[in-house]
Amino acid sequence: MSRTDFDALVCFAQSLAPVKVRGQDLPRLWFFTDRARISDPTAVMRDLPSGSGVVLRDYVALNRADLAAELARLAQEQGLIFLVGEDAELARRVQAHGLHLPERSLERLRAARAAWPEALLTTSAHSRAALAAAHRAGADAAFLAPVFATASHPGAPSLGIDKLTTLLENAPLPVIALGGIDGTTVARLEGLPLAGIAAIGAMTP
């Protein structure tokens, strides 16, 4: 992706109304790591505006603990919110701000909340039922995906604007759009009641 894509996402995110979660602003711009597509996530993190969010998504990286520690340190230096995907123990060990759980792991969210009450807890969701389940389990926000066709899940059906709009109606928790969002598609999200946007490939500065 180009610098134009990155700048467009930053500009759009900053236009969204801030949403408070646990007494502080929820990040409006999120970067999900994927070293298969962006080999150096630290380069992206150094370019993100302060207050942005980062999720360590590389679930099967061999050196994941070391990577988590490195990204947690950099997030602290850069004023970013850092979540570790799936691994609550690792998230607490590196002093991350919280935990992200894929929808398939949503049943673990209640236990994570009980063990780590001050954490920022997010989940991914692909339907209205998943949004409701995330809310009941105590999630602070949900990443609704994939909004558009995405390289992360080639061939997976995307929600599209019409379904996204429907799912956002009376959503029980803050919703962040994820999947296929770049400098072109982000304009199609204008006017929707989103708490934020998230991307992988378009974050290349």
CSV table of C-alpha atoms in Angstrom, one decimal:
chain,number,residue,atom,x,y,z
A,1,MET,CA,0.0,0.0,0.0
A,2,SER,CA,1.0,3.6,-0.4
A,3,ARG,CA,1.6,6.5,1.9
A,4,THR,CA,-1.7,7.9,0.5
A,5,ASP,CA,-3.6,4.9,1.9
A,6,PHE,CA,-2.0,5.3,5.4
A,7,ASP,CA,-2.7,9.0,5.5
A,8,ALA,CA,-6.3,8.5,4.4
A,9,LEU,CA,-6.9,6.0,7.2
A,10,VAL,CA,-5.3,8.3,9.8
A,11,CYS,CA,-7.5,11.2,8.6
A,12,PHE,CA,-10.7,9.2,8.6
A,13,ALA,CA,-10.0,7.8,12.1
A,14,GLN,CA,-9.4,11.2,13.5
A,15,SER,CA,-12.8,12.4,12.1
A,16,LEU,CA,-14.6,9.8,14.2
A,17,ALA,CA,-16.2,10.8,17.5
A,18,PRO,CA,-14.2,9.5,20.4
A,19,VAL,CA,-15.8,6.7,22.4
A,20,LYS,CA,-14.9,6.3,26.1
A,21,VAL,CA,-14.1,2.8,27.5
A,22,ARG,CA,-13.0,2.3,31.1
A,23,GLY,CA,-12.6,6.0,31.5
A,24,GLN,CA,-10.4,6.6,28.5
A,25,ASP,CA,-10.7,7.1,24.8
A,26,LEU,CA,-10.9,3.9,22.8
A,27,PRO,CA,-8.4,4.0,19.9
A,28,ARG,CA,-10.0,5.1,16.7
A,29,LEU,CA,-7.2,3.7,14.5
A,30,TRP,CA,-5.9,0.1,14.9
A,31,PHE,CA,-3.1,-1.9,13.3
A,32,PHE,CA,-3.2,-5.7,13.3
A,33,THR,CA,0.2,-7.2,12.9
A,34,ASP,CA,0.8,-9.8,10.2
A,35,ARG,CA,4.5,-10.5,9.5
A,36,ALA,CA,3.6,-12.4,6.4
A,37,ARG,CA,2.5,-9.1,4.9
A,38,ILE,CA,4.4,-6.5,6.9
A,39,SER,CA,7.7,-8.0,8.1
A,40,ASP,CA,8.6,-5.1,10.5
A,41,PRO,CA,5.5,-4.0,12.5
A,42,THR,CA,7.7,-1.6,14.5
A,43,ALA,CA,8.1,0.6,11.5
A,44,VAL,CA,4.3,1.0,11.3
A,45,MET,CA,4.0,1.6,15.1
A,46,ARG,CA,6.6,4.4,14.9
A,47,ASP,CA,4.4,6.2,12.4
A,48,LEU,CA,1.0,5.7,14.1
A,49,PRO,CA,-0.5,8.7,15.9
A,50,SER,CA,-0.4,8.6,19.7
A,51,GLY,CA,-3.5,7.0,21.1
A,52,SER,CA,-3.8,4.4,18.2
A,53,GLY,CA,-4.2,0.7,19.0
A,54,VAL,CA,-2.0,-2.3,18.0
A,55,VAL,CA,-3.0,-5.9,18.2
A,56,LEU,CA,-0.4,-8.7,18.0
A,57,ARG,CA,-2.2,-11.0,15.6
A,58,ASP,CA,0.7,-13.3,14.6
A,59,TYR,CA,-0.8,-16.3,16.5
A,60,VAL,CA,1.8,-18.9,15.5
A,61,ALA,CA,5.0,-16.9,15.4
A,62,LEU,CA,7.9,-18.9,16.7
A,63,ASN,CA,9.3,-16.0,18.7
A,64,ARG,CA,6.0,-14.6,19.7
A,65,ALA,CA,6.9,-13.9,23.3
A,66,ASP,CA,9.9,-11.9,22.3
A,67,LEU,CA,7.9,-10.0,19.7
A,68,ALA,CA,5.2,-9.2,22.2
A,69,ALA,CA,7.7,-7.8,24.6
A,70,GLU,CA,9.3,-5.7,21.9
A,71,LEU,CA,6.0,-4.3,20.7
A,72,ALA,CA,4.8,-3.7,24.3
A,73,ARG,CA,7.9,-1.6,25.0
A,74,LEU,CA,7.5,0.4,21.8
A,75,ALA,CA,3.8,1.0,22.4
A,76,GLN,CA,4.7,2.4,25.8
A,77,GLU,CA,7.3,4.7,24.2
A,78,GLN,CA,4.9,5.8,21.4
A,79,GLY,CA,1.8,6.3,23.5
A,80,LEU,CA,0.0,3.4,21.8
A,81,ILE,CA,-2.6,0.9,23.2
A,82,PHE,CA,-1.2,-2.6,22.8
A,83,LEU,CA,-3.3,-5.8,22.9
A,84,VAL,CA,-2.0,-9.4,22.6
A,85,GLY,CA,-4.2,-11.8,20.6
A,86,GLU,CA,-5.4,-15.0,22.2
A,87,ASP,CA,-2.7,-15.3,25.0
A,88,ALA,CA,-3.8,-13.7,28.3
A,89,GLU,CA,-0.8,-14.9,30.2
A,90,LEU,CA,1.6,-13.4,27.6
A,91,ALA,CA,-0.4,-10.2,27.6
A,92,ARG,CA,-0.1,-9.8,31.3
A,93,ARG,CA,3.6,-10.8,31.3
A,94,VAL,CA,4.6,-8.1,28.8
A,95,GLN,CA,2.3,-5.5,30.5
A,96,ALA,CA,0.0,-5.1,27.5
A,97,HIS,CA,-3.1,-3.0,27.9
A,98,GLY,CA,-5.3,-5.9,27.3
A,99,LEU,CA,-6.3,-8.9,25.3
A,100,HIS,CA,-7.9,-9.6,21.9
A,101,LEU,CA,-9.8,-12.8,21.3
A,102,PRO,CA,-11.0,-14.0,17.9
A,103,GLU,CA,-14.7,-14.9,17.7
A,104,ARG,CA,-13.8,-18.6,18.0
A,105,SER,CA,-12.4,-18.0,21.4
A,106,LEU,CA,-15.2,-15.8,22.7
A,107,GLU,CA,-16.1,-18.2,25.5
A,108,ARG,CA,-12.8,-17.4,27.2
A,109,LEU,CA,-13.6,-13.7,27.6
A,110,ARG,CA,-15.6,-14.0,30.8
A,111,ALA,CA,-12.6,-15.7,32.5
A,112,ALA,CA,-10.2,-13.1,31.1
A,113,ARG,CA,-12.4,-10.3,32.5
A,114,ALA,CA,-12.6,-12.0,36.0
A,115,ALA,CA,-8.8,-12.5,36.1
A,116,TRP,CA,-7.9,-9.1,34.7
A,117,PRO,CA,-10.7,-6.7,35.5
A,118,GLU,CA,-8.8,-3.5,34.4
A,119,ALA,CA,-7.8,-4.9,31.0
A,120,LEU,CA,-9.1,-3.6,27.6
A,121,LEU,CA,-10.8,-6.7,26.1
A,122,THR,CA,-11.8,-6.9,22.5
A,123,THR,CA,-13.1,-9.6,20.2
A,124,SER,CA,-13.8,-10.1,16.5
A,125,ALA,CA,-17.3,-10.6,15.3
A,126,HIS,CA,-18.9,-11.5,12.1
A,127,SER,CA,-22.7,-11.3,12.9
A,128,ARG,CA,-25.3,-9.7,15.1
A,129,ALA,CA,-25.4,-12.8,17.3
A,130,ALA,CA,-21.6,-12.5,17.8
A,131,LEU,CA,-21.9,-8.8,18.7
A,132,ALA,CA,-24.6,-9.7,21.3
A,133,ALA,CA,-22.4,-12.5,22.7
A,134,ALA,CA,-19.4,-10.3,22.9
A,135,HIS,CA,-21.4,-7.7,24.9
A,136,ARG,CA,-22.8,-10.4,27.3
A,137,ALA,CA,-19.3,-11.7,27.9
A,138,GLY,CA,-18.0,-8.3,28.9
A,139,ALA,CA,-16.0,-7.2,25.8
A,140,ASP,CA,-15.2,-3.5,25.6
A,141,ALA,CA,-15.4,-3.4,21.8
A,142,ALA,CA,-15.7,-5.7,18.8
A,143,PHE,CA,-13.9,-5.7,15.5
A,144,LEU,CA,-16.6,-6.4,12.9
A,145,ALA,CA,-15.1,-8.2,9.9
A,146,PRO,CA,-14.5,-8.6,7.1
A,147,VAL,CA,-16.1,-5.4,5.9
A,148,PHE,CA,-14.6,-5.7,2.4
A,149,ALA,CA,-12.7,-8.4,0.6
A,150,THR,CA,-9.3,-8.9,2.4
A,151,ALA,CA,-6.0,-10.5,1.7
A,152,SER,CA,-5.9,-11.9,5.2
A,153,HIS,CA,-8.9,-14.2,4.4
A,154,PRO,CA,-8.9,-14.7,0.6
A,155,GLY,CA,-12.2,-16.0,-0.7
A,156,ALA,CA,-14.1,-15.3,2.6
A,157,PRO,CA,-17.4,-13.5,2.0
A,158,SER,CA,-17.4,-9.9,3.1
A,159,LEU,CA,-20.1,-8.0,4.9
A,160,GLY,CA,-20.4,-5.0,2.5
A,161,ILE,CA,-21.7,-1.6,3.3
A,162,ASP,CA,-25.4,-2.6,3.5
A,163,LYS,CA,-24.9,-5.4,6.0
A,164,LEU,CA,-22.4,-3.4,8.0
A,165,THR,CA,-24.9,-0.6,8.3
A,166,THR,CA,-27.6,-3.0,9.5
A,167,LEU,CA,-25.3,-4.6,12.0
A,168,LEU,CA,-24.3,-1.2,13.4
A,169,GLU,CA,-28.0,-0.3,14.2
A,170,ASN,CA,-28.4,-0.6,17.9
A,171,ALA,CA,-25.1,-2.4,18.3
A,172,PRO,CA,-24.7,-3.3,22.0
A,173,LEU,CA,-21.0,-2.3,22.2
A,174,PRO,CA,-18.5,-0.1,20.3
A,175,VAL,CA,-17.8,-1.5,16.8
A,176,ILE,CA,-14.5,-1.1,14.9
A,177,ALA,CA,-14.5,-1.9,11.2
A,178,LEU,CA,-11.9,-4.4,10.0
A,179,GLY,CA,-11.1,-6.1,6.7
A,180,GLY,CA,-10.2,-4.7,3.3
A,181,ILE,CA,-10.0,-1.1,4.5
A,182,ASP,CA,-7.6,1.1,2.5
A,183,GLY,CA,-7.4,4.6,1.1
A,184,THR,CA,-10.1,3.9,-1.4
A,185,THR,CA,-12.6,1.8,0.6
A,186,VAL,CA,-12.4,3.9,3.7
A,187,ALA,CA,-14.5,6.6,2.1
A,188,ARG,CA,-17.4,4.2,1.9
A,189,LEU,CA,-17.6,4.2,5.7
A,190,GLU,CA,-18.3,7.9,5.9
A,191,GLY,CA,-21.2,8.7,8.2
A,192,LEU,CA,-21.5,5.3,9.8
A,193,PRO,CA,-21.5,5.1,13.6
A,194,LEU,CA,-18.2,3.4,14.0
A,195,ALA,CA,-15.9,3.6,17.0
A,196,GLY,CA,-12.9,3.1,14.9
A,197,ILE,CA,-11.2,1.4,11.9
A,198,ALA,CA,-8.5,-1.3,11.7
A,199,ALA,CA,-6.2,-2.5,9.0
A,200,ILE,CA,-3.1,-4.5,8.2
A,201,GLY,CA,-1.8,-4.0,4.7
A,202,ALA,CA,-3.0,-0.4,4.3
A,203,MET,CA,-0.9,0.5,7.4
A,204,THR,CA,2.3,0.4,5.5
A,205,PRO,CA,3.6,4.0,5.8
